[in-house]
Coordinates of C-alpha atoms and ligand atoms in Angstrom, one line a residue:
X134 CA 0.0 0.0 0.0
X135 CA 1.9 3.2 1.1
X136 CA 5.5 2.8 2.2
X137 CA 7.0 3.9 5.4
X138 CA 9.2 6.4 3.6
X139 CA 6.3 8.1 1.7
X140 CA 4.5 8.3 5.2
X141 CA 7.6 10.0 6.8
X142 CA 7.9 12.2 3.6
X143 CA 4.3 13.2 3.8
X144 CA 4.6 13.7 7.6
X145 CA 7.4 16.0 7.0
X146 CA 5.2 17.9 4.4
X147 CA 2.5 18.3 6.9
X148 CA 5.0 19.8 9.5
X149 CA 6.4 22.1 6.9
X150 CA 2.8 23.5 6.2
X151 CA 2.1 21.4 3.2
X152 CA -1.2 19.7 2.0
X153 CA -1.5 15.8 1.8
X154 CA -4.4 14.0 0.5
X155 CA -4.9 11.0 2.8
X156 CA -7.1 8.0 3.0
X157 CA -9.4 7.4 5.8
X158 CA -12.0 4.7 6.2
X159 CA -14.8 7.4 5.3
X160 CA -13.5 9.4 2.4
X161 CA -9.9 10.9 1.4
X162 CA -9.2 14.0 3.3
X163 CA -7.0 16.9 2.3
X164 CA -4.9 17.2 5.4
X165 CA -2.9 20.2 6.9
X166 CA -1.3 20.7 10.2
X167 CA -4.3 21.8 12.4
X168 CA -2.0 24.0 14.5
X169 CA -0.9 26.0 11.5
X170 CA -3.2 28.7 10.5
X171 CA -1.5 29.4 7.2
X172 CA -1.5 25.7 6.1
X173 CA -5.2 25.4 7.0
X174 CA -6.0 28.6 4.9
X175 CA -4.4 26.9 2.1
X176 CA -6.8 24.0 2.5
X177 CA -9.7 26.4 2.2
X178 CA -8.1 27.9 -0.9
X179 CA -7.4 24.4 -2.6
X180 CA -11.1 23.3 -2.3
X181 CA -12.7 26.8 -2.9
X182 CA -14.4 26.1 0.4
X183 CA -16.3 28.9 2.0
X184 CA -14.6 30.3 5.1
X185 CA -17.7 29.7 7.3
X186 CA -17.5 26.0 6.9
X187 CA -15.2 24.6 9.7
X188 CA -12.8 21.7 9.3
X189 CA -12.6 18.5 11.3
X190 CA -9.3 17.8 13.2
X191 CA -8.1 14.3 13.1
X192 CA -6.1 12.8 15.9
X193 CA -4.6 9.3 16.7
X194 CA -6.1 8.7 20.1
X195 CA -8.5 9.9 22.7
X196 CA -5.9 11.5 24.9
X197 CA -4.8 13.6 21.9
X198 CA -8.4 14.6 21.5
X199 CA -8.8 15.7 25.1
X200 CA -5.7 17.9 24.7
X201 CA -7.6 20.0 22.0
X202 CA -11.0 19.9 23.5
X203 CA -12.1 21.4 27.0
X204 CA -14.3 18.6 28.4
X205 CA -15.0 20.8 31.4
X206 CA -16.9 23.1 29.3
X207 CA -19.3 20.4 27.9
X208 CA -22.6 20.5 29.8
X209 CA -22.2 18.2 32.8
X210 CA -25.1 16.0 31.8
X211 CA -23.5 15.3 28.5
X212 CA -19.9 14.8 29.8
X213 CA -20.1 11.1 30.4
X214 CA -21.6 10.5 26.8
X215 CA -18.5 11.9 25.2
X216 CA -16.3 9.3 26.8
X217 CA -18.6 6.6 26.0
X218 CA -19.0 7.5 22.5
X219 CA -15.3 7.9 22.2
X220 CA -14.8 4.5 23.8
X221 CA -17.3 2.7 21.5
X222 CA -16.9 4.5 18.1
X223 CA -13.2 5.5 17.9
X224 CA -11.3 4.9 15.9
X225 CA -14.1 5.3 13.3
X226 CA -16.7 7.5 11.5
X227 CA -17.9 9.5 14.3
X228 CA -17.1 13.3 14.8
X229 CA -17.7 15.0 18.0
X230 CA -18.2 18.8 18.2
X231 CA -16.8 19.9 21.5
X232 CA -15.6 23.2 23.1
X233 CA -12.1 24.0 21.7
X234 CA -9.0 24.8 23.6
X235 CA -7.0 27.9 22.4
X236 CA -4.3 26.0 20.6
X237 CA -6.7 25.4 17.7
X238 CA -6.6 28.5 15.4
X239 CA -9.7 30.2 14.7
X240 CA -9.5 29.5 11.0
X241 CA -9.8 25.6 11.6
X242 CA -13.2 26.3 13.4
X243 CA -14.5 29.2 11.2
X244 CA -14.4 31.3 14.4
X245 CA -16.6 28.9 16.2
X246 CA -15.7 28.1 19.9
X247 CA -16.2 24.4 19.0
X248 CA -13.9 21.9 17.3
X249 CA -15.0 18.7 15.5
X250 CA -12.7 15.9 16.4
X251 CA -12.3 12.5 15.2
X252 CA -10.1 9.4 15.4
X253 CA -9.8 7.8 11.9
X254 CA -9.9 4.0 11.4
X255 CA -7.5 3.9 8.6
X256 CA -3.8 2.7 9.2
X257 CA -2.4 5.3 6.7
X258 CA -4.2 8.2 8.3
X259 CA -3.2 7.1 11.8
X260 CA 0.6 6.5 10.6
X261 CA 0.5 9.9 9.0
X262 CA -0.7 11.8 12.1
X263 CA 1.9 9.8 14.1
X264 CA 4.7 10.7 11.4
X265 CA 3.6 14.5 11.4
X266 CA 3.4 14.5 15.2
X267 CA 0.5 17.1 14.7
X268 CA -3.2 16.9 14.7
X269 CA -4.4 17.0 11.1
X270 CA -7.2 19.2 9.9
X271 CA -8.9 17.6 6.9
X272 CA -12.0 18.2 4.8
X273 CA -13.1 15.7 2.3
X274 CA -10.5 16.1 -0.6
X275 CA -12.9 17.3 -3.3
X276 CA -13.8 20.7 -4.7
X277 CA -16.4 22.2 -2.4
X278 CA -19.9 20.9 -3.0
X279 CA -18.8 18.1 -5.2
X280 CA -18.8 14.3 -4.7
X281 CA -16.4 13.2 -2.0
X282 CA -13.4 10.9 -3.1
X283 CA -13.4 7.4 -2.0
X284 CA -10.3 6.4 -4.1
X285 CA -7.0 8.1 -4.7
X286 CA -8.0 8.7 -8.2
X287 CA -10.9 10.8 -7.3
X288 CA -8.6 13.3 -5.6
X289 CA -8.5 16.4 -7.9
X290 CA -7.8 19.3 -5.6
X291 CA -4.2 20.6 -5.7
X292 CA -2.0 19.2 -3.0
X293 CA 1.7 18.4 -2.2
X294 CA 1.1 14.6 -2.1
X295 CA -1.5 12.0 -2.4
X296 CA -1.2 8.8 -0.3
X297 CA -3.0 5.9 -2.1
X298 CA -4.5 3.8 0.5
X299 CA -7.0 2.0 -1.7
X300 CA -10.8 2.3 -1.7
X301 CA -12.5 3.6 1.5
X302 CA -14.3 0.8 3.5
X303 CA -17.0 3.0 4.9
X304 CA -17.3 5.3 1.8
X305 CA -19.5 7.8 3.6
X306 CA -18.3 10.8 5.6
X307 CA -18.3 10.5 9.4
X308 CA -21.5 11.1 11.3
X309 CA -21.1 14.6 13.1
X310 CA -22.6 15.0 16.6
X311 CA -22.9 17.9 19.0
X312 CA -24.2 17.9 22.5
X313 CA -27.2 19.9 23.8
X314 CA -29.1 18.4 26.8
X315 CA -32.3 20.3 25.9
X316 CA -32.3 19.1 22.3
X317 CA -33.2 15.4 22.6
X318 CA -33.9 12.8 25.2
X319 CA -30.3 11.8 25.2
X320 CA -28.8 15.3 24.7
X321 CA -27.0 14.2 21.5
X322 CA -27.8 16.1 18.2
X323 CA -26.8 14.6 14.9
X324 CA -25.4 17.7 12.9
X325 CA -24.6 15.4 9.8
X326 CA -25.7 11.9 9.0
X327 CA -23.0 9.7 8.1
X328 CA -21.2 6.5 8.5
X329 CA -22.2 5.7 12.1
X330 CA -26.0 5.1 12.1
X331 CA -28.2 7.1 14.5
X332 CA -29.7 3.7 15.8
X333 CA -26.1 2.6 16.9
X334 CA -25.5 6.0 18.6
X335 CA -29.1 5.7 20.3
X336 CA -28.1 2.3 21.5
X337 CA -24.9 3.4 23.0
X338 CA -26.3 6.7 24.7
X339 CA -29.4 4.9 26.0
X340 CA -31.9 7.5 24.4
X341 CA -33.2 9.2 21.3
X342 CA -31.1 11.6 19.4
X343 CA -32.2 14.6 17.5
X344 CA -31.2 15.0 13.8
X345 CA -30.6 18.4 12.6
X346 CA -31.9 19.6 9.1
X347 CA -29.9 21.3 6.5
X348 CA -30.4 25.2 6.9
X349 CA -31.6 24.8 10.6
X350 CA -29.8 27.0 13.1
X351 CA -28.5 24.1 15.0
X352 CA -27.2 22.3 11.9
X353 CA -23.4 22.4 11.2
X354 CA -22.3 25.2 9.0
X355 CA -21.5 22.6 6.1
X356 CA -25.1 21.4 6.0
X357 CA -25.8 23.1 2.8
X358 CA -28.9 22.1 0.7
X359 CA -26.9 21.4 -2.4
X360 CA -23.8 19.4 -1.8
X361 CA -22.1 16.1 -2.6
X362 CA -23.3 16.8 -6.2
X363 CA -22.2 15.4 -9.7
X364 CA -21.9 17.9 -12.5
X365 CA -24.5 15.8 -14.4
X366 CA -28.1 16.8 -13.3
X367 CA -29.5 14.2 -10.8
X368 CA -33.1 13.4 -10.2
X369 CA -34.7 11.4 -7.5
X370 CA -37.3 9.0 -9.0
X371 CA -39.7 6.4 -7.7
X372 CA -39.4 3.0 -9.2
X373 CA -43.1 3.0 -9.9
X374 CA -43.0 6.3 -11.6
X375 CA -40.2 5.8 -14.2
X376 CA -42.9 6.4 -17.0
X377 CA -43.0 10.2 -15.9
X378 CA -39.5 10.8 -17.0
X379 CA -39.3 12.4 -20.6
X380 CA -36.2 10.8 -21.9
X381 CA -36.4 10.8 -25.6
X382 CA -33.0 11.0 -27.1
X383 CA -31.5 11.5 -23.8
X384 CA -28.6 9.4 -22.2
X385 CA -29.6 8.4 -18.8
X386 CA -27.9 6.6 -16.0
X387 CA -29.8 4.9 -13.3
X388 CA -28.6 4.5 -9.6
X389 CA -30.5 1.8 -7.6
X390 CA -29.9 -0.2 -4.6
X391 CA -30.6 -3.8 -6.0
X392 CA -31.4 -3.0 -9.5
X393 CA -34.8 -4.2 -9.5
X394 CA -36.9 -4.4 -12.6
X395 CA -39.0 -1.4 -13.6
X396 CA -42.3 -0.9 -15.4
X397 CA -42.0 -0.4 -19.1
X398 CA -39.2 -0.6 -21.5
X399 CA -36.8 2.2 -20.4
X400 CA -33.2 2.0 -21.8
X401 CA -30.5 3.3 -19.6
X402 CA -27.0 4.1 -20.9
X403 CA -25.5 3.1 -17.6
X404 CA -27.0 1.4 -14.5
X405 CA -25.1 1.4 -11.1
X406 CA -26.4 -1.2 -8.6
X407 CA -25.2 -0.2 -5.1
X408 CA -25.7 -3.8 -3.4
X409 CA -27.7 -6.7 -5.1
X410 CA -28.4 -8.0 -1.6
X411 CA -29.8 -4.7 -0.4
X412 CA -27.3 -4.3 2.4
X413 CA -27.3 -0.6 3.3
X414 CA -23.9 -0.5 4.7
X415 CA -22.4 -2.0 1.6
X416 CA -24.4 0.4 -0.5
X417 CA -23.2 3.2 1.6
X418 CA -19.6 2.3 0.9
X419 CA -20.3 2.3 -2.9
X420 CA -22.5 5.3 -3.2
X421 CA -19.8 8.0 -4.1
X422 CA -17.8 5.7 -6.3
X423 CA -21.1 4.9 -8.2
X424 CA -21.8 8.6 -8.5
X425 CA -18.3 9.4 -9.7
X426 CA -18.6 6.7 -12.4
X427 CA -22.0 7.9 -13.6
X428 CA -20.8 11.4 -13.7
X429 CA -17.8 10.5 -16.0
X430 CA -20.0 8.7 -18.5
X431 CA -21.3 11.8 -20.3
X432 CA -24.9 11.4 -19.4
X433 CA -27.6 14.0 -19.8
X434 CA -29.4 12.9 -16.5
X435 CA -28.9 10.7 -13.6
X436 CA -32.0 9.1 -12.0
X437 CA -31.6 7.8 -8.5
X438 CA -33.8 5.8 -6.2
X439 CA -34.1 6.5 -2.5
X440 CA -33.4 3.5 -0.1
X441 CA -35.2 2.6 3.2
X442 CA -34.6 5.2 5.8
X443 CA -32.9 3.0 8.3
X444 CA -29.4 2.5 9.3
X445 CA -26.7 3.9 6.7
X446 CA -29.9 4.4 4.5
X447 CA -30.5 7.6 6.2
X448 CA -27.1 8.9 5.1
X449 CA -27.5 7.5 1.6
X450 CA -30.8 9.4 1.1
X451 CA -29.4 12.6 2.7
X452 CA -26.6 12.6 0.1
X453 CA -29.0 11.8 -2.7
X454 CA -31.5 14.4 -1.9
X455 CA -28.7 17.0 -1.6
X456 CA -27.1 15.9 -4.8
X457 CA -30.5 16.5 -6.6
X458 CA -30.8 20.1 -5.5
X459 CA -30.4 22.2 -8.7
X460 CA -27.9 24.9 -9.2
X461 CA -25.6 26.5 -6.7
Ligands
LIG1311 O1 -15.5 11.5 7.4 C1 -15.3 12.7 7.5 O2 -15.6 13.4 8.3 C2 -14.2 13.2 6.4 C3 -12.8 12.6 6.6 C4 -11.8 13.3 5.8 O3 -12.5 12.6 7.9 N1 -14.1 14.6 6.5 C5 -15.2 15.4 6.0 O4 -15.0 16.8 6.4 O5 -16.2 15.0 5.6 P1 -15.8 18.0 5.7 O6 -15.0 19.2 5.8 O7 -16.2 17.6 4.2 O8 -17.1 17.9 6.6 C6 -17.0 18.4 7.8 C7 -18.4 18.7 8.5 C8 -19.0 20.0 7.7 O9 -20.4 19.8 7.6 C9 -18.8 20.9 9.0 O10 -19.8 22.0 8.9 C10 -19.0 20.1 10.2 O11 -18.3 18.9 9.8 N2 -18.2 20.7 11.5 C11 -16.9 20.9 11.6 N3 -16.6 21.4 12.6 C12 -17.7 21.7 13.2 C13 -18.0 22.5 14.3 N4 -17.0 23.0 15.2 N5 -19.4 22.8 14.6 C14 -20.3 22.2 13.7 N6 -20.0 21.6 12.7 C15 -18.8 21.4 12.3
LIG1312 MG1 -17.0 17.4 2.3

């Protein structure tokens, strides 16, 4: 996969203020030294990311996370949940938004008093953090608003090095949670649906969580209506309603969970089946890859079918709905 020498060199690049695209289990990230405001500013520039959208900081273990977050400033009722969630889900696709300590420059958090922290579950990401000996701020390594990269080939933003760690196993960004004892039974608010299901979180915290909607004041700043979008227009369709699409002379690509038969004799130029068995976790892992492939096929339109709103299906539907919002 990635040689030790390549990781050492990339770690040096990070320390010197460079940008390194790194694999994580969720998506590829565009990493910079989280303690270096100038390097972080270059991340925003490389992605054309608006400065109001804060970055997630990646660390190698819990102790490193607590050095960057002020747990005493977490509401007392939520404090035990922070530790339990870290215990159960780190390393893995869960980001916790916590009060930040002063070492994190304001540019990382877009001026917010909180920082999003996570321990990624990819050996190359962990090795890079160790080699850099710095926390790494990393958004997904795509141009802002586009489809997230789940393979090294998908990384098109300018950077100083790309570490190719193969395809991402989760394939969906981390679930972002915040804490607000008044907001839900458990005091946990899901700010972005992602690779850790809300059901799994509810089971661990022993109560219902709230899920913020895009555009809501409580939602994370990056929860824009249009996001994760291919260049090709994408429309959500119901399998029973394919006849309603006017496709004369158009090249259409279909995105479905199991590739079920549809009414009528529609011809598709391309068809991406996410998982023939209908497994939503496997489907989530393939979603962005399938969207990248359809987007590279020169289609006039992509039609996509929503999946069941359970488990990682909720994150899949969230990404599809936002990819379908027209215009910028
Ligand atoms: O899986 C992931 O989370 C990937 C990999 C690279 O770790 N990263 C990722 O980063 O998806 P990005 O920048 O594409 O999305 C970060 C999300 C945005 O919606 C942002 O608004 C939210 O996390 N976020 C970060 N810090 C926050 C904070 N302090 N408060 C609220 N939301 C925050
Ligand atoms: Mg992103």
